[in-house]
Structures are given as C-alpha cells and as structure tokens.
C-alpha cells in the first residue's frame, strides 16, 4: 500500500496499514516532512505498547513494514495508493495524474479528501473505475470509521477491494455516493454552523451551547469545541463546498465563523477560536 502525504492523516493511515500487515511506502515532498511523520508513527506505536494494547514485537514489526521516499516513483509496486496531501483540488489532480502513470494498470487510487468531489479527482486519471474516496477520521489509529465514497465511475470491484482493505485495517467501513460533504461533513457542519449562529445571536454563551449539546444529546464534546479542534478554516472551507455544491442558502457560513478565520483565530491550532488554549 502506498500513502502520499505524511502529515496528520497520512502518517496515521500508514501506521494502521502497517499494523494490519501491509507493506507500506510512505511518501512526502521533503525528507524532513517524512521524518516528522515517521516520528509520529513511532510515538503512537510506543503509546500503544505502554498501554499494553500492542506487543512490543508487533510494534517493531509494523514499523519495519514502512518504507519511506520523497519520489512518487517509489509507489510503482503498490496495489492501493491512499492520498492524504493538502486539501486543494488542483494540487490533488496534478498528483493523481502523475500517480496514474506510475502505478500498475490494476492498482487502485484513493483520496482521503474531506470535501473535494471524488469524481473531479478521478477524472484527472485514466482509471476512474479504479478510483475511490477513503475518508479516514482523525486520529486515525483511534477512530473506528472509514467513510468510503463512490465516484460516478467507481466499479463494484474497486468498492469491494477497498471495503476489505479498510476492514483489514481494523476499521468499520460505510459507503456513500459522491455528493458534497459526503455524509459525515454534510450532517456535521450544519450543526456546527447553527451553533455558531446561536452564539452570534446571543442566544447563549459558548460554554452553555456546548454543555447543552454535550449533556442533552450525549455528544462527547460540544459543537463549538469540536469546531475549534477541527480548525475554523477547515470548517469554513467545508461549509463553502456545501454552499457552492448545493447552491442552497441553508449551508451559508455564519459571518462570525468568517470573521474568526479572517482574524486568524483558527481554533486549537492557533491558540484561539471559540475558546482560548
Ligand atoms: N485533519 C483532519 O482532521 C482530516 C480528517 C479527514 C480528512 N482529512 C484530509 O486529509 C488530507 C490531509 O490532511 P492533513 O490534516 O493530514 O494535512 P497535513 O497538512 O497535516 O499534511 C499534508 C502533508 O502532505 C504533504 N504534501 C503536500 N503536497 C504534497 C505532494 N504533492 N506530494 C506529497 N506530499 C505532499 C505535506 O508536506 C504534508 O506533510 C486533506 O485532504 C484533508 O482534508 C483531514
């Protein structure tokens, strides 16, 4: 299995694949990005060993199954390549066009995109039948779900292979069709956006909105805290995908969310969002 992009998601995907017994080729642009991803994998494996949920020998074997590279040609022998690079359609399409010429004719290409149409990415290749969305959740080693997205031309065989691969990685795999936001973000983001509208209108404080949703709906965290964890820029980008994709005003981003992003208050990663970290 190949993984392109060693960031937050890519290194997690490489780790769970290696733990499942796959030989993995992990690629990023520069050696320092690769090193950072590998350090993340080693830290995570060590934590599982410390918690006694993984034997030391299994952690070492998983680590040994991961090769790294900075050249996409290293992916030539892969049967499945999962892309986890920046959330930019043009950059991803360029990468997929290149990968299409590198991997073998039977290989499957998959994207971990949160919101870009799978059909748009597939059309950058000559194998739209062997192209699919494989949407892992953060943090990958802990989150059970993989949302699999069928593009317009994804074949039944590709879907079956990718569902089996996700299950082998210990995940529960649920499939949907290629519509803006798929299922996860189409349902989640309007809830987060509505919570931001409530805050903007002074209906309640951020703490009260989150407590009401946490305690009343049995959610593990409130929508505003979750937005801070996801990143407010990411939330805004996904809402814009929904708004543009459906042309329905119900997805319009709350002006308070737009303003937070303009101010650089992006949530936990910038130290400030709806809360201060
Ligand atoms: N962060 C999340 O919670 C989350 C959840 C689900 C899906 N996603 C999606 O996963 C993808 C990656 O997100 P992330 O949070 O891991 O991002 P990130 O910024 O942590 O990592 C992206 C990595 O890709 C590398 N990269 C960029 N362009 C590249 C190229 N052309 N070739 C090789 N490597 C390249 C970067 O150097 C970086 O290491 C995005 O599409 C995102 O929407 C993210």
Tab-separated table of C-alpha atoms and ligand atoms in Angstrom:
chain	number	residue	atom	x	y	z
A	1	UNK	CA	0.000	0.000	0.000
A	2	UNK	CA	1.218	3.494	-0.753
A	3	UNK	CA	0.417	6.628	1.242
A	4	UNK	CA	1.186	10.079	-0.171
A	5	UNK	CA	1.446	12.854	2.428
A	6	UNK	CA	2.971	12.217	5.855
A	7	UNK	CA	1.003	14.835	7.771
A	8	UNK	CA	-1.569	14.325	10.491
A	9	UNK	CA	-3.691	11.919	8.427
A	10	UNK	CA	-1.107	10.282	6.157
A	11	UNK	CA	1.160	9.050	8.914
A	12	UNK	CA	-1.851	7.646	10.780
A	13	UNK	CA	-3.066	5.808	7.680
A	14	UNK	CA	0.433	4.368	7.085
A	15	UNK	CA	0.552	3.229	10.705
A	16	UNK	CA	-2.783	1.377	10.725
A	17	UNK	CA	-1.949	-0.212	7.352
A	18	UNK	CA	1.420	-1.456	8.663
A	19	UNK	CA	-0.209	-2.717	11.875
A	20	UNK	CA	-2.650	-4.670	9.695
A	21	UNK	CA	0.265	-6.389	7.955
A	22	UNK	CA	0.528	-4.331	4.754
A	23	UNK	CA	3.944	-3.367	3.401
A	24	UNK	CA	3.707	0.414	3.163
A	25	UNK	CA	5.525	3.022	1.083
A	26	UNK	CA	5.076	6.458	2.670
A	27	UNK	CA	5.916	9.498	0.532
A	28	UNK	CA	6.159	13.225	1.223
A	29	UNK	CA	7.849	16.134	-0.550
A	30	UNK	CA	10.906	16.575	1.671
A	31	UNK	CA	12.961	14.287	3.968
A	32	UNK	CA	12.114	16.478	6.980
A	33	UNK	CA	8.359	16.027	6.374
A	34	UNK	CA	8.879	12.258	6.098
A	35	UNK	CA	10.941	12.255	9.303
A	36	UNK	CA	8.217	14.153	11.163
A	37	UNK	CA	5.574	11.643	10.025
A	38	UNK	CA	7.721	8.653	10.980
A	39	UNK	CA	8.402	10.194	14.415
A	40	UNK	CA	4.626	10.488	14.864
A	41	UNK	CA	4.170	6.816	13.971
A	42	UNK	CA	6.914	5.735	16.394
A	43	UNK	CA	5.381	7.853	19.183
A	44	UNK	CA	1.934	6.401	18.596
A	45	UNK	CA	3.191	2.788	18.466
A	46	UNK	CA	5.158	3.373	21.695
A	47	UNK	CA	1.992	4.677	23.385
A	48	UNK	CA	0.050	1.537	22.426
A	49	UNK	CA	2.904	-0.620	23.804
A	50	UNK	CA	2.951	1.429	27.021
A	51	UNK	CA	-0.803	0.930	27.415
A	52	UNK	CA	-0.277	-2.795	26.758
A	53	UNK	CA	-2.716	-2.787	23.825
A	54	UNK	CA	0.106	-3.740	21.419
A	55	UNK	CA	3.003	-6.174	21.927
A	56	UNK	CA	6.457	-4.643	21.563
A	57	UNK	CA	7.343	-7.197	18.863
A	58	UNK	CA	4.207	-6.272	16.861
A	59	UNK	CA	5.058	-2.556	17.105
A	60	UNK	CA	8.583	-3.257	15.836
A	61	UNK	CA	7.217	-5.445	13.011
A	62	UNK	CA	4.746	-2.705	11.995
A	63	UNK	CA	7.497	-0.074	11.953
A	64	UNK	CA	9.701	-2.388	9.850
A	65	UNK	CA	6.928	-2.695	7.223
A	66	UNK	CA	7.061	1.061	6.466
A	67	UNK	CA	9.492	2.293	3.819
A	68	UNK	CA	9.740	5.997	3.081
A	69	UNK	CA	10.528	8.036	-0.021
A	70	UNK	CA	10.426	11.552	-1.439
A	71	UNK	CA	9.880	10.386	-5.017
A	72	UNK	CA	6.454	9.154	-6.150
A	73	UNK	CA	8.160	6.569	-8.378
A	74	UNK	CA	8.707	4.529	-5.196
A	75	UNK	CA	4.943	3.797	-5.368
A	76	UNK	CA	5.278	1.834	-8.641
A	77	UNK	CA	4.699	-1.577	-6.995
A	78	UNK	CA	1.666	-0.573	-4.882
A	79	UNK	CA	-1.786	-2.135	-5.381
A	80	UNK	CA	-3.555	0.658	-3.469
A	81	UNK	CA	-2.335	4.242	-3.003
A	82	UNK	CA	-4.104	6.500	-0.498
A	83	UNK	CA	-3.522	10.223	-0.993
A	84	UNK	CA	-3.509	12.484	2.105
A	85	UNK	CA	-1.920	15.747	0.891
A	86	UNK	CA	-3.211	19.339	1.109
A	87	UNK	CA	-6.953	19.894	0.612
A	88	UNK	CA	-6.583	21.582	-2.791
A	89	UNK	CA	-8.320	20.134	-5.861
A	90	UNK	CA	-5.706	21.350	-8.382
A	91	UNK	CA	-2.759	20.021	-6.370
A	92	UNK	CA	-4.507	16.690	-5.825
A	93	UNK	CA	-5.478	16.358	-9.528
A	94	UNK	CA	-1.876	17.000	-10.563
A	95	UNK	CA	-0.657	14.331	-8.143
A	96	UNK	CA	-3.248	11.776	-9.321
A	97	UNK	CA	-2.395	12.361	-12.987
A	98	UNK	CA	1.235	11.615	-12.100
A	99	UNK	CA	0.380	8.549	-9.959
A	100	UNK	CA	-1.784	7.207	-12.810
A	101	UNK	CA	1.370	6.918	-14.921
A	102	UNK	CA	3.450	5.345	-12.134
A	103	UNK	CA	1.314	2.558	-10.601
A	104	UNK	CA	0.362	-0.654	-12.426
A	105	UNK	CA	-2.829	-0.897	-14.523
A	106	UNK	CA	-4.773	-2.822	-11.834
A	107	UNK	CA	-3.818	-0.533	-8.933
A	108	UNK	CA	-6.495	1.461	-7.114
A	109	UNK	CA	-6.046	5.165	-6.329
A	110	UNK	CA	-7.876	6.567	-3.282
A	111	UNK	CA	-8.217	10.052	-1.793
A	112	UNK	CA	-8.641	10.915	1.884
A	113	UNK	CA	-10.198	14.284	0.956
A	114	UNK	CA	-12.731	15.692	3.439
A	115	UNK	CA	-14.785	17.508	0.846
A	116	UNK	CA	-13.467	17.583	-2.740
A	117	UNK	CA	-15.694	15.612	-5.170
A	118	UNK	CA	-14.187	12.168	-5.808
A	119	UNK	CA	-15.486	12.293	-9.383
A	120	UNK	CA	-13.497	15.501	-10.024
A	121	UNK	CA	-10.282	13.896	-8.731
A	122	UNK	CA	-10.932	10.632	-10.632
A	123	UNK	CA	-11.247	12.496	-13.924
A	124	UNK	CA	-7.588	13.546	-13.670
A	125	UNK	CA	-6.718	9.876	-14.279
A	126	UNK	CA	-7.459	7.288	-16.962
A	127	UNK	CA	-8.792	4.894	-14.316
A	128	UNK	CA	-11.975	6.453	-12.884
A	129	UNK	CA	-13.307	2.898	-12.325
A	130	UNK	CA	-10.313	2.194	-10.043
A	131	UNK	CA	-10.635	5.464	-8.131
A	132	UNK	CA	-12.433	5.957	-4.799
A	133	UNK	CA	-12.673	8.113	-1.666
A	134	UNK	CA	-11.293	6.627	1.554
A	135	UNK	CA	-12.113	9.153	4.270
A	136	UNK	CA	-10.310	8.251	7.495
A	137	UNK	CA	-11.069	10.157	10.701
A	138	UNK	CA	-8.599	11.949	12.976
A	139	UNK	CA	-6.782	10.490	14.934
A	140	UNK	CA	-6.592	7.571	12.517
A	141	UNK	CA	-5.235	4.901	14.917
A	142	UNK	CA	-8.122	5.531	17.356
A	143	UNK	CA	-11.144	6.393	15.207
A	144	UNK	CA	-13.133	3.391	14.022
A	145	UNK	CA	-14.776	4.802	10.883
A	146	UNK	CA	-13.699	4.889	7.263
A	147	UNK	CA	-16.277	6.625	5.078
A	148	UNK	CA	-15.864	5.214	1.572
A	149	UNK	CA	-17.081	7.384	-1.296
A	150	UNK	CA	-18.010	6.023	-4.697
A	151	UNK	CA	-17.302	8.386	-7.576
A	152	UNK	CA	-19.548	8.412	-10.652
A	153	UNK	CA	-17.485	5.674	-12.345
A	154	UNK	CA	-16.087	3.690	-9.372
A	155	UNK	CA	-16.563	-0.036	-10.106
A	156	UNK	CA	-18.158	-2.594	-7.771
A	157	UNK	CA	-14.839	-4.476	-7.681
A	158	UNK	CA	-12.954	-1.350	-6.536
A	159	UNK	CA	-15.533	-0.711	-3.821
A	160	UNK	CA	-15.291	-4.324	-2.595
A	161	UNK	CA	-11.462	-4.256	-2.533
A	162	UNK	CA	-11.325	-1.002	-0.601
A	163	UNK	CA	-14.010	-2.067	1.893
A	164	UNK	CA	-11.998	-5.249	2.555
A	165	UNK	CA	-8.754	-3.247	2.945
A	166	UNK	CA	-10.420	-0.877	5.444
A	167	UNK	CA	-11.777	-3.816	7.435
A	168	UNK	CA	-8.345	-5.465	7.431
A	169	UNK	CA	-7.044	-2.225	8.980
A	170	UNK	CA	-9.494	-2.777	11.844
A	171	UNK	CA	-11.974	-0.130	10.698
A	172	UNK	CA	-15.724	-0.121	10.252
A	173	UNK	CA	-16.339	0.875	6.673
A	174	UNK	CA	-19.509	2.581	5.486
A	175	UNK	CA	-20.047	3.644	1.896
A	176	UNK	CA	-21.880	6.580	0.373
A	177	UNK	CA	-22.229	8.258	-3.014
A	178	UNK	CA	-20.273	11.275	-4.183
A	179	UNK	CA	-22.336	14.296	-3.121
A	180	UNK	CA	-20.923	17.481	-1.495
A	181	UNK	CA	-19.708	16.816	2.050
A	182	UNK	CA	-20.426	13.074	1.636
A	183	UNK	CA	-22.369	12.043	4.792
A	184	UNK	CA	-20.043	12.959	7.672
A	185	UNK	CA	-19.476	16.630	6.890
A	186	UNK	CA	-22.869	17.240	5.292
A	187	UNK	CA	-24.532	16.318	8.581
A	188	UNK	CA	-21.879	17.637	10.988
A	189	UNK	CA	-21.099	21.065	9.517
A	190	UNK	CA	-24.667	22.470	9.501
A	191	UNK	CA	-24.876	21.579	13.218
A	192	UNK	CA	-21.600	23.377	13.959
A	193	UNK	CA	-22.701	26.343	11.801
A	194	UNK	CA	-26.050	26.566	13.632
A	195	UNK	CA	-24.226	26.562	16.989
A	196	UNK	CA	-22.107	29.499	15.715
A	197	UNK	CA	-25.286	31.350	14.625
A	198	UNK	CA	-26.695	30.786	18.151
A	199	UNK	CA	-23.539	32.275	19.658
A	200	UNK	CA	-23.605	35.191	17.188
A	201	UNK	CA	-27.240	35.966	18.010
A	202	UNK	CA	-26.512	35.898	21.754
A	203	UNK	CA	-28.893	33.003	22.353
A	204	UNK	CA	-26.395	31.534	24.834
A	205	UNK	CA	-22.703	31.587	25.735
A	206	UNK	CA	-20.261	29.217	24.025
A	207	UNK	CA	-19.979	27.220	27.263
A	208	UNK	CA	-23.774	26.886	27.575
A	209	UNK	CA	-24.257	25.933	23.901
A	210	UNK	CA	-21.612	23.214	24.218
A	211	UNK	CA	-22.929	21.956	27.565
A	212	UNK	CA	-26.495	21.739	26.215
A	213	UNK	CA	-25.384	19.685	23.212
A	214	UNK	CA	-22.977	17.522	25.253
A	215	UNK	CA	-25.326	16.665	28.086
A	216	UNK	CA	-28.578	16.757	26.151
A	217	UNK	CA	-27.526	14.820	23.052
A	218	UNK	CA	-24.877	12.632	24.657
A	219	UNK	CA	-22.194	14.022	22.349
A	220	UNK	CA	-18.622	13.615	23.668
A	221	UNK	CA	-17.895	17.303	23.025
A	222	UNK	CA	-19.940	20.387	22.140
A	223	UNK	CA	-20.099	21.703	18.548
A	224	UNK	CA	-18.048	24.871	19.217
A	225	UNK	CA	-15.262	22.938	20.932
A	226	UNK	CA	-15.337	20.408	18.098
A	227	UNK	CA	-15.075	23.254	15.547
A	228	UNK	CA	-12.001	24.554	17.405
A	229	UNK	CA	-10.462	21.062	17.272
A	230	UNK	CA	-11.172	20.601	13.548
A	231	UNK	CA	-9.874	24.108	12.753
A	232	UNK	CA	-12.189	27.016	11.921
A	233	UNK	CA	-10.562	27.490	8.500
A	234	UNK	CA	-11.322	23.848	7.678
A	235	UNK	CA	-14.934	24.244	8.884
A	236	UNK	CA	-15.347	27.350	6.692
A	237	UNK	CA	-13.836	25.609	3.669
A	238	UNK	CA	-16.198	22.625	4.039
A	239	UNK	CA	-19.263	24.868	4.503
A	240	UNK	CA	-18.270	26.691	1.312
A	241	UNK	CA	-18.067	23.342	-0.513
A	242	UNK	CA	-21.616	22.526	0.685
A	243	UNK	CA	-22.884	26.032	-0.173
A	244	UNK	CA	-21.320	26.005	-3.656
A	245	UNK	CA	-22.214	22.372	-4.326
A	246	UNK	CA	-25.919	22.546	-3.440
A	247	UNK	CA	-26.485	26.284	-4.072
A	248	UNK	CA	-28.748	26.122	-1.027
A	249	UNK	CA	-28.650	29.045	1.477
A	250	UNK	CA	-29.076	26.647	4.381
A	251	UNK	CA	-25.323	25.973	4.124
A	252	UNK	CA	-24.232	29.653	4.185
A	253	UNK	CA	-21.352	30.046	6.655
A	254	UNK	CA	-22.181	32.177	9.704
A	255	UNK	CA	-20.493	35.620	9.413
A	256	UNK	CA	-18.948	35.077	12.871
A	257	UNK	CA	-17.111	31.998	11.519
A	258	UNK	CA	-15.876	34.031	8.524
A	259	UNK	CA	-14.665	36.790	10.846
A	260	UNK	CA	-12.819	34.365	13.165
A	261	UNK	CA	-10.957	32.968	10.154
A	262	UNK	CA	-10.183	36.494	8.876
A	263	UNK	CA	-8.717	37.306	12.307
A	264	UNK	CA	-6.540	34.190	12.261
A	265	UNK	CA	-8.410	32.724	15.234
A	266	UNK	CA	-8.476	29.215	13.805
A	267	UNK	CA	-9.151	27.190	16.954
A	268	UNK	CA	-6.816	24.994	18.960
A	269	UNK	CA	-4.010	25.052	16.376
A	270	UNK	CA	-3.678	28.870	16.573
A	271	UNK	CA	-4.299	29.056	20.341
A	272	UNK	CA	-7.650	30.814	19.997
A	273	UNK	CA	-11.033	30.147	18.422
A	274	UNK	CA	-14.306	29.985	20.324
A	275	UNK	CA	-12.123	29.171	23.354
A	276	UNK	CA	-8.569	30.113	24.325
A	277	UNK	CA	-5.964	27.308	24.503
B	1	LIG	N1	-7.000	16.765	9.666
B	1	LIG	C1	-8.151	16.116	9.705
B	1	LIG	O1	-8.823	16.040	10.745
B	1	LIG	C2	-8.645	15.393	8.471
B	1	LIG	C3	-9.644	14.423	8.618
B	1	LIG	C4	-10.068	13.730	7.465
B	1	LIG	C5	-9.516	14.031	6.224
B	1	LIG	N2	-8.545	14.995	6.119
B	1	LIG	C6	-7.964	15.244	4.789
B	1	LIG	O2	-6.715	14.584	4.716
B	1	LIG	C7	-5.830	15.311	3.853
B	1	LIG	C8	-4.549	15.639	4.597
B	1	LIG	O3	-4.861	16.389	5.747
B	1	LIG	P1	-3.828	16.546	6.961
B	1	LIG	O4	-4.605	17.160	8.075
B	1	LIG	O5	-3.092	15.268	7.176
B	1	LIG	O6	-2.821	17.639	6.351
B	1	LIG	P2	-1.311	17.993	6.797
B	1	LIG	O7	-1.096	19.389	6.395
B	1	LIG	O8	-1.066	17.570	8.217
B	1	LIG	O9	-0.409	17.020	5.878
B	1	LIG	C9	-0.314	17.126	4.483
B	1	LIG	C10	1.035	16.568	4.066
B	1	LIG	O10	1.050	16.427	2.654
B	1	LIG	C11	2.309	16.823	2.173
B	1	LIG	N3	2.168	17.189	0.770
B	1	LIG	C12	1.598	18.287	0.237
B	1	LIG	N4	1.632	18.236	-1.107
B	1	LIG	C13	2.231	17.076	-1.432
B	1	LIG	C14	2.556	16.446	-2.660
B	1	LIG	N5	2.266	16.997	-3.836
B	1	LIG	N6	3.187	15.233	-2.615
B	1	LIG	C15	3.480	14.650	-1.425
B	1	LIG	N7	3.177	15.205	-0.236
B	1	LIG	C16	2.580	16.405	-0.241
B	1	LIG	C17	2.733	17.971	3.088
B	1	LIG	O11	4.127	18.161	3.046
B	1	LIG	C18	2.210	17.468	4.436
B	1	LIG	O12	3.197	16.706	5.126
B	1	LIG	C19	-6.624	16.527	3.374
B	1	LIG	O13	-7.223	16.230	2.136
B	1	LIG	C20	-7.679	16.686	4.466
B	1	LIG	O14	-8.832	17.331	4.003
B	1	LIG	C21	-8.091	15.667	7.218
